């Protein structure tokens, strides 16, 4: 066989149907049968050396036989009869997905011969392996491929070997499809192999483990696996939302927290879409569609909000209001995320100050002259009238800040109604810990301090007018709330 291998390597191609082909067939069968018989009748406690030699003989004989037999009938039968995983996989792959897939059809005589042999199909072998694993009797023709038979170099059973080979080829989808025939092997494989991390949720859904599927999808988003686009992330989070709705094994509190994580991700996607519609996109973006952009982080989104408000404040106050509300939504999401990462060590207000304060500052600076004028008026002696004067609300009602406060309060009220509706479906003693984050400057001293720091940095506030300006801004918020 070694001489024939050397001869075939030195020539342009092996001659199918030649005397050499017959020699290779006869010698390969004799060699492999000899090793198999030796193993079957061995009384040694350690057959590792013999197994190694047997595998080396398969590696020599079967690929060589494939050079002389383009139909792959003999090589495939030998691979099956001697448990040569490489040969079985390579032949099935070549004829179903690989280089021989579109070869010319066999003539009638060859087809008849082929039909008498085993088909080049992995599915019946995987089904037989799964049956044996379940305690059923396996098909005798696949005896040396069935568990507990393993591939000597890798130590894998045939189903495990097949799943790994397809994953090595980057064909995770094929692995998932064939894995339906050996679900226990697939479940173990996807959890152990990091290359399948993005696909674990699929296997978990198949087994109705919706909570684990949701967690897997959230992990895909959190890790940024696979270079996700905005469209990919939206789809991933939408699937996670569906899984969370179907999950019923964990507590209502746990479902609520996971659901909030999913909703937060969808909020960031929505904000990015809104910004893109306004022509606000990251400088690194080279695509023409927001669907193809990479998902932006909260800080990146807030930078775009700042740019958008600065550009639109004089010409389109309504757009400035929408952008500020989007920025506050991002601040809430970022605040919840940081609070979770700190395991509750930081309060919500501490977490969101650096996100929310700049947004409120943008809204205030959009009408800076008016707010400074009102602060001067208050400081000059209007302390008893501010906030209840008939003309005060009229004066501030057209400002960006007034519109943002109104939109923010209305949004909070709508969320409260939805939250009460959801909470009524759960046991109130089920650990329903809320993870609500409020970012209003008017009821959070830390955020107000952050706002004033931003205004000082913009030269709009100073030690002389800071207290009066705070009072005027809170009065404006009070006017919105009635």
Coordinates of N, CA, C and O in Angstrom, one line a residue, residues 106-247:
X106 N -24.2 8.9 -12.1 CA -23.7 7.5 -12.5 C -24.6 6.9 -13.6 O -25.8 7.3 -13.7
X107 N -24.0 6.1 -14.4 CA -24.8 5.4 -15.4 C -25.7 4.3 -14.7 O -25.6 4.1 -13.6
X108 N -26.6 3.7 -15.5 CA -27.6 2.8 -14.9 C -26.9 1.7 -14.2 O -27.4 1.3 -13.0
X109 N -25.9 1.1 -14.7 CA -25.2 0.0 -14.0 C -24.6 0.4 -12.7 O -24.7 -0.3 -11.7
X110 N -23.9 1.6 -12.8 CA -23.3 2.1 -11.6 C -24.3 2.5 -10.5 O -24.1 2.3 -9.3
X111 N -25.5 3.0 -11.0 CA -26.5 3.3 -10.0 C -27.1 2.1 -9.3 O -27.3 2.1 -8.1
X112 N -27.2 1.0 -10.1 CA -27.7 -0.2 -9.5 C -26.7 -0.7 -8.4 O -27.1 -1.2 -7.3
X113 N -25.4 -0.6 -8.8 CA -24.4 -1.0 -7.8 C -24.4 -0.1 -6.6 O -24.3 -0.6 -5.5
X114 N -24.6 1.2 -6.8 CA -24.6 2.1 -5.7 C -25.8 1.8 -4.8 O -25.7 1.9 -3.6
X115 N -27.0 1.5 -5.4 CA -28.2 1.3 -4.6 C -28.0 0.0 -3.7 O -28.7 -0.1 -2.7
X116 N -27.2 -0.9 -4.1 CA -26.9 -2.1 -3.3 C -26.0 -1.8 -2.1 O -26.0 -2.5 -1.2
X117 N -25.4 -0.7 -2.2 CA -24.5 -0.2 -1.1 C -25.2 0.8 -0.2 O -26.3 1.2 -0.5
X118 N -24.5 1.1 0.8 CA -25.1 2.1 1.7 C -25.1 3.5 1.1 O -24.1 3.9 0.4
X119 N -26.1 4.3 1.3 CA -26.1 5.7 0.8 C -25.1 6.6 1.6 O -24.8 6.3 2.7
X120 N -24.6 7.6 0.9 CA -23.7 8.5 1.6 C -24.5 9.6 2.4 O -24.6 10.7 2.0
X121 N -25.0 9.1 3.5 CA -25.9 10.0 4.3 C -25.6 9.8 5.8 O -25.6 8.6 6.3
X122 N -25.3 10.9 6.4 CA -25.0 10.8 7.9 C -26.2 10.6 8.7 O -26.1 10.1 9.9
X123 N -27.4 10.9 8.2 CA -28.6 10.9 9.1 C -28.9 9.5 9.7 O -29.2 9.4 10.9
X124 N -29.0 8.5 8.8 CA -29.3 7.2 9.4 C -28.3 6.7 10.5 O -28.6 6.0 11.4
X125 N -27.0 7.1 10.3 CA -26.0 6.7 11.2 C -26.2 7.4 12.5 O -26.1 6.8 13.6
X126 N -26.5 8.7 12.5 CA -26.8 9.5 13.7 C -28.0 9.0 14.4 O -28.0 9.0 15.6
X127 N -29.0 8.7 13.7 CA -30.2 8.1 14.3 C -29.9 6.8 15.0 O -30.4 6.6 16.1
X128 N -29.1 6.0 14.4 CA -28.7 4.7 15.0 C -27.9 5.0 16.3 O -28.1 4.3 17.3
X129 N -27.0 5.9 16.2 CA -26.2 6.3 17.4 C -27.1 6.7 18.5 O -27.0 6.4 19.7
X130 N -28.1 7.6 18.2 CA -29.0 8.1 19.2 C -29.9 7.0 19.8 O -30.2 7.0 21.0
X131 N -30.3 6.0 19.0 CA -31.1 4.9 19.5 C -30.3 4.1 20.5 O -30.8 3.7 21.6
X132 N -29.0 3.9 20.2 CA -28.2 3.1 21.1 C -28.0 3.8 22.4 O -28.0 3.3 23.5
X133 N -27.8 5.2 22.3 CA -27.6 6.0 23.5 C -28.8 6.0 24.4 O -28.8 6.1 25.6
X134 N -30.0 5.7 23.7 CA -31.3 5.7 24.5 C -31.6 4.3 25.0 O -32.6 4.0 25.6
X135 N -30.6 3.3 24.8 CA -30.8 2.0 25.3 C -31.5 1.0 24.3 O -31.8 -0.1 24.7
X136 N -31.7 1.5 23.1 CA -32.3 0.6 22.1 C -31.2 -0.1 21.3 O -30.0 0.2 21.4
X137 N -31.6 -1.1 20.6 CA -30.7 -1.9 19.8 C -30.3 -1.2 18.5 O -31.2 -0.7 17.8
X138 N -29.0 -1.1 18.2 CA -28.5 -0.4 17.0 C -28.5 -1.3 15.8 O -28.6 -2.5 15.9
X139 N -28.4 -0.6 14.6 CA -28.3 -1.4 13.4 C -27.0 -2.0 13.3 O -25.9 -1.4 13.4
X140 N -26.9 -3.3 12.9 CA -25.7 -4.1 12.8 C -24.7 -3.5 11.8 O -23.5 -3.6 12.0
X141 N -25.3 -3.0 10.7 CA -24.4 -2.5 9.7 C -23.5 -1.3 10.1 O -22.5 -1.0 9.5
X142 N -23.9 -0.6 11.2 CA -23.2 0.5 11.7 C -22.5 0.2 13.0 O -22.1 1.1 13.8
X143 N -22.2 -1.1 13.2 CA -21.7 -1.6 14.5 C -20.5 -0.8 15.0 O -20.4 -0.4 16.2
X144 N -19.6 -0.5 14.1 CA -18.3 0.1 14.6 C -18.3 1.6 14.6 O -17.3 2.2 14.8
X145 N -19.5 2.2 14.3 CA -19.7 3.6 14.4 C -20.6 4.0 15.6 O -20.6 5.1 16.0
X146 N -21.2 3.0 16.2 CA -22.1 3.2 17.3 C -21.4 3.3 18.6 O -20.3 2.7 18.8
X147 N -22.0 4.1 19.6 CA -21.4 4.1 20.9 C -21.3 2.7 21.5 O -22.2 1.9 21.2
X148 N -20.3 2.4 22.2 CA -19.2 3.3 22.8 C -18.0 3.5 21.9 O -17.0 3.9 22.4
X149 N -18.1 3.1 20.6 CA -17.0 3.3 19.7 C -16.6 4.8 19.6 O -17.5 5.7 19.6
X150 N -15.3 5.1 19.6 CA -14.8 6.5 19.5 C -13.8 6.6 18.4 O -13.2 5.6 17.9
X151 N -13.5 7.8 18.1 CA -12.5 8.2 17.2 C -11.2 8.3 18.0 O -11.1 9.1 18.9
X152 N -10.2 7.4 17.7 CA -9.0 7.3 18.6 C -8.3 8.6 18.8 O -7.9 9.0 19.9
X153 N -8.0 9.4 17.7 CA -7.3 10.7 18.0 C -8.0 11.7 18.9 O -7.4 12.4 19.7
X154 N -9.4 11.8 18.7 CA -10.1 12.8 19.4 C -10.8 12.3 20.7 O -11.2 13.1 21.5
X155 N -11.1 11.0 20.7 CA -11.8 10.5 21.8 C -13.3 10.8 21.8 O -14.0 10.6 22.7
X156 N -13.8 11.2 20.6 CA -15.2 11.6 20.4 C -16.0 10.4 19.9 O -15.5 9.6 19.1
X157 N -17.3 10.3 20.3 CA -18.2 9.4 19.7 C -18.6 10.0 18.3 O -18.3 11.1 18.0
X158 N -19.2 9.1 17.5 CA -19.5 9.6 16.1 C -20.4 10.9 16.0 O -20.0 11.8 15.3
X159 N -21.5 10.9 16.8 CA -22.2 12.2 16.8 C -21.4 13.4 17.2 O -21.5 14.5 16.6
X160 N -20.6 13.3 18.3 CA -19.8 14.4 18.7 C -18.8 14.8 17.6 O -18.5 15.9 17.4
X161 N -18.2 13.7 17.0 CA -17.3 14.0 15.9 C -17.9 14.8 14.8 O -17.3 15.7 14.3
X162 N -19.1 14.3 14.4 CA -19.8 15.0 13.2 C -20.1 16.5 13.6 O -19.8 17.4 12.7
X163 N -20.6 16.7 14.8 CA -20.9 18.1 15.2 C -19.6 19.0 15.2 O -19.6 20.1 14.7
X164 N -18.5 18.4 15.7 CA -17.3 19.2 15.7 C -16.8 19.4 14.3 O -16.3 20.6 14.0
X165 N -16.8 18.5 13.4 CA -16.3 18.7 12.1 C -17.1 19.7 11.3 O -16.5 20.6 10.6
X166 N -18.4 19.7 11.4 CA -19.2 20.8 10.7 C -18.9 22.1 11.3 O -18.8 23.1 10.6
X167 N -18.7 22.2 12.6 CA -18.3 23.5 13.3 C -16.9 23.9 12.9 O -16.7 25.1 12.6
X168 N -16.0 23.0 12.7 CA -14.7 23.4 12.2 C -14.7 24.0 10.9 O -13.9 24.9 10.5
X169 N -15.7 23.5 10.1 CA -15.9 24.1 8.7 C -16.7 25.4 8.7 O -17.0 25.9 7.6
X170 N -17.1 25.8 9.8 CA -17.9 27.0 9.9 C -19.4 26.8 9.5 O -20.1 27.8 9.2
X171 N -19.8 25.6 9.5 CA -21.2 25.2 9.1 C -22.0 24.9 10.4 O -22.6 23.8 10.5
X172 N -22.1 25.9 11.3 CA -22.9 25.6 12.5 C -24.4 25.3 12.2 O -25.0 24.6 13.0
X173 N -24.9 25.9 11.2 CA -26.3 25.7 10.8 C -26.5 24.2 10.5 O -27.6 23.6 10.9
X174 N -25.6 23.6 9.8 CA -25.7 22.2 9.4 C -25.6 21.3 10.7 O -26.4 20.3 10.9
X175 N -24.7 21.7 11.6 CA -24.6 21.0 12.8 C -25.8 21.0 13.7 O -26.3 20.0 14.2
X176 N -26.5 22.2 13.7 CA -27.7 22.3 14.4 C -28.8 21.5 13.8 O -29.7 20.9 14.5
X177 N -28.9 21.4 12.5 CA -29.9 20.6 11.8 C -29.7 19.2 12.1 O -30.6 18.4 12.5
X178 N -28.5 18.7 11.9 CA -28.2 17.2 12.1 C -28.3 16.9 13.6 O -28.7 15.8 14.0
X179 N -28.1 17.9 14.5 CA -28.2 17.7 15.9 C -29.6 17.3 16.4 O -29.7 16.8 17.5
X180 N -30.6 17.6 15.6 CA -31.9 17.1 15.9 C -32.0 15.6 16.1 O -32.9 15.1 16.8
X181 N -31.1 14.9 15.3 CA -31.1 13.5 15.4 C -30.4 12.9 16.6 O -30.5 11.7 16.9
X182 N -29.6 13.7 17.2 CA -28.8 13.3 18.4 C -28.9 14.5 19.4 O -27.8 15.1 19.7
X183 N -30.1 14.8 20.0 CA -30.3 16.0 20.8 C -29.4 16.0 22.0 O -28.9 17.1 22.4
X184 N -29.2 14.9 22.7 CA -28.3 15.0 23.9 C -26.9 15.3 23.6 O -26.3 16.1 24.3
X185 N -26.4 14.8 22.5 CA -25.0 15.1 22.0 C -24.9 16.6 21.6 O -24.0 17.3 22.0
X186 N -25.9 17.1 20.9 CA -25.9 18.5 20.5 C -26.0 19.4 21.7 O -25.3 20.4 21.8
X187 N -26.9 19.1 22.7 CA -27.0 19.9 23.9 C -25.7 20.1 24.6 O -25.3 21.2 25.1
X188 N -25.0 19.0 24.8 CA -23.7 19.0 25.5 C -22.7 19.8 24.6 O -21.9 20.5 25.2
X189 N -22.7 19.6 23.3 CA -21.7 20.2 22.4 C -21.8 21.7 22.4 O -20.8 22.4 22.5
X190 N -23.0 22.2 22.3 CA -23.2 23.7 22.2 C -22.8 24.4 23.5 O -22.4 25.5 23.5
X191 N -23.0 23.7 24.6 CA -22.7 24.3 25.9 C -21.1 24.3 26.1 O -20.6 25.2 26.8
X192 N -20.4 23.3 25.5 CA -19.0 23.2 25.8 C -18.2 24.0 24.8 O -17.1 24.5 25.1
X193 N -18.6 24.1 23.5 CA -17.8 24.7 22.5 C -18.2 26.2 22.3 O -19.4 26.5 22.0
X194 N -17.3 27.1 22.6 CA -17.5 28.5 22.5 C -17.9 29.0 21.2 O -18.6 30.0 21.0
X195 N -17.6 28.2 20.1 CA -17.9 28.6 18.8 C -19.4 28.5 18.5 O -20.0 29.1 17.6
X196 N -20.1 27.8 19.4 CA -21.6 27.6 19.3 C -22.3 28.6 20.3 O -23.5 28.4 20.4
X197 N -21.6 29.5 20.9 CA -22.2 30.3 21.9 C -23.4 31.1 21.4 O -24.4 31.3 22.1
X198 N -23.3 31.6 20.2 CA -24.4 32.4 19.6 C -25.6 31.5 19.2 O -26.7 32.1 19.0
X199 N -25.4 30.2 19.3 CA -26.5 29.3 18.8 C -27.1 28.5 20.0 O -28.0 27.7 19.7
X200 N -26.6 28.7 21.2 CA -27.1 27.9 22.3 C -28.6 28.1 22.5 O -29.3 27.2 22.9
X201 N -29.0 29.3 22.3 CA -30.5 29.6 22.6 C -31.4 28.7 21.7 O -32.5 28.4 22.1
X202 N -30.9 28.4 20.5 CA -31.8 27.6 19.6 C -32.0 26.2 20.2 O -33.1 25.7 20.2
X203 N -30.9 25.6 20.7 CA -31.1 24.3 21.3 C -31.9 24.3 22.6 O -32.7 23.4 22.9
X204 N -31.8 25.4 23.3 CA -32.5 25.6 24.6 C -34.0 25.7 24.3 O -34.9 25.2 25.0
X205 N -34.3 26.5 23.2 CA -35.8 26.6 22.8 C -36.4 25.3 22.4 O -37.5 25.0 22.8
X206 N -35.6 24.5 21.7 CA -36.1 23.2 21.2 C -36.5 22.3 22.4 O -37.4 21.5 22.3
X207 N -35.8 22.5 23.5 CA -36.1 21.7 24.7 C -36.9 22.4 25.7 O -37.0 22.0 26.9
X208 N -37.6 23.5 25.2 CA -38.5 24.3 26.1 C -37.8 25.0 27.3 O -38.5 25.3 28.2
X209 N -36.5 25.2 27.2 CA -35.8 25.9 28.3 C -35.8 27.4 28.0 O -34.7 27.9 27.6
X210 N -36.9 28.0 28.0 CA -37.0 29.4 27.5 C -36.2 30.4 28.4 O -35.7 31.4 27.8
X211 N -36.1 30.2 29.7 CA -35.3 31.1 30.5 C -33.9 31.0 30.1 O -33.2 32.0 30.0
X212 N -33.3 29.8 29.9 CA -31.9 29.7 29.5 C -31.7 30.2 28.1 O -30.7 30.8 27.8
X213 N -32.7 30.0 27.2 CA -32.6 30.6 25.9 C -32.6 32.1 25.9 O -31.8 32.8 25.2
X214 N -33.4 32.7 26.7 CA -33.4 34.2 26.9 C -32.0 34.6 27.4 O -31.5 35.6 26.9
X215 N -31.5 33.9 28.4 CA -30.2 34.3 28.9 C -29.1 34.2 27.9 O -28.2 35.0 27.8
X216 N -29.2 33.2 27.0 CA -28.2 33.0 26.0 C -28.3 34.1 25.0 O -27.3 34.6 24.5
X217 N -29.5 34.6 24.6 CA -29.7 35.7 23.7 C -29.1 37.0 24.3 O -28.5 37.8 23.6
X218 N -29.4 37.2 25.6 CA -28.9 38.4 26.3 C -27.3 38.4 26.3 O -26.7 39.4 26.1
X219 N -26.8 37.2 26.4 CA -25.3 37.1 26.4 C -24.7 37.4 25.0 O -23.7 38.0 24.9
X220 N -25.5 37.0 24.0 CA -25.0 37.4 22.6 C -24.9 38.9 22.5 O -24.0 39.5 21.9
X221 N -25.9 39.6 23.0 CA -26.0 41.1 22.9 C -24.9 41.7 23.8 O -24.1 42.6 23.4
X222 N -24.7 41.2 25.0 CA -23.8 41.7 25.9 C -22.4 41.5 25.4 O -21.5 42.4 25.6
X223 N -22.1 40.4 24.8 CA -20.7 40.1 24.4 C -20.4 40.7 23.0 O -19.3 40.8 22.6
X224 N -21.5 41.2 22.3 CA -21.2 41.8 21.0 C -20.7 40.7 20.0 O -19.9 41.0 19.1
X225 N -21.1 39.5 20.2 CA -20.6 38.4 19.4 C -20.9 38.5 17.9 O -22.0 39.0 17.6
X226 N -20.0 38.1 17.1 CA -20.3 38.1 15.7 C -20.4 39.4 15.0 O -20.8 39.5 13.8
X227 N -20.0 40.5 15.6 CA -20.0 41.8 14.9 C -21.5 42.2 14.6 O -21.8 42.5 13.4
X228 N -22.4 42.1 15.6 CA -23.8 42.4 15.3 C -24.0 43.8 14.7 O -23.3 44.8 15.1
X229 N -25.0 43.9 13.9 CA -25.5 45.1 13.4 C -26.7 45.5 14.2 O -27.2 44.8 15.0
X230 N -27.2 46.8 13.9 CA -28.4 47.2 14.6 C -29.6 46.3 14.4 O -30.3 45.9 15.3
X231 N -29.8 45.8 13.1 CA -30.8 44.9 12.8 C -30.7 43.6 13.5 O -31.6 43.0 14.0
X232 N -29.4 43.1 13.6 CA -29.2 41.8 14.3 C -29.6 41.9 15.7 O -30.2 41.0 16.3
X233 N -29.1 43.0 16.3 CA -29.4 43.2 17.8 C -30.9 43.3 18.0 O -31.4 42.8 19.0
X234 N -31.6 44.0 17.2 CA -33.0 44.2 17.4 C -33.7 42.8 17.3 O -34.6 42.5 18.1
X235 N -33.3 42.0 16.3 CA -33.9 40.7 16.2 C -33.5 39.8 17.4 O -34.4 39.1 18.0
X236 N -32.3 39.9 17.8 CA -31.9 39.1 19.0 C -32.7 39.4 20.2 O -33.1 38.5 21.0
X237 N -32.8 40.7 20.5 CA -33.6 41.2 21.7 C -35.0 40.8 21.6 O -35.7 40.5 22.6
X238 N -35.6 40.9 20.4 CA -37.0 40.6 20.2 C -37.2 39.1 20.5 O -38.2 38.7 21.1
X239 N -36.3 38.2 20.1 CA -36.4 36.8 20.4 C -36.3 36.6 21.9 O -37.0 35.8 22.5
X240 N -35.4 37.3 22.5 CA -35.2 37.2 24.0 C -36.5 37.6 24.7 O -36.9 37.0 25.7
X241 N -37.2 38.6 24.1 CA -38.4 39.1 24.7 C -39.5 38.0 24.6 O -40.3 37.8 25.6
X242 N -39.6 37.4 23.5 CA -40.5 36.3 23.3 C -40.2 35.1 24.3 O -41.1 34.6 24.9
X243 N -38.9 34.8 24.4 CA -38.5 33.7 25.3 C -38.9 34.1 26.8 O -39.3 33.2 27.6
X244 N -38.7 35.3 27.2 CA -39.0 35.8 28.5 C -40.5 35.6 28.8 O -40.9 35.3 29.9
X245 N -41.3 35.9 27.8 CA -42.7 35.8 27.9 C -43.2 34.4 28.1 O -44.2 34.1 28.7
X246 N -42.4 33.4 27.5 CA -42.8 32.0 27.6 C -42.3 31.3 28.8 O -42.8 30.3 29.2
X247 N -41.2 31.9 29.4 CA -40.6 31.3 30.5 C -41.4 31.3 31.8 O -42.1 32.3 32.1

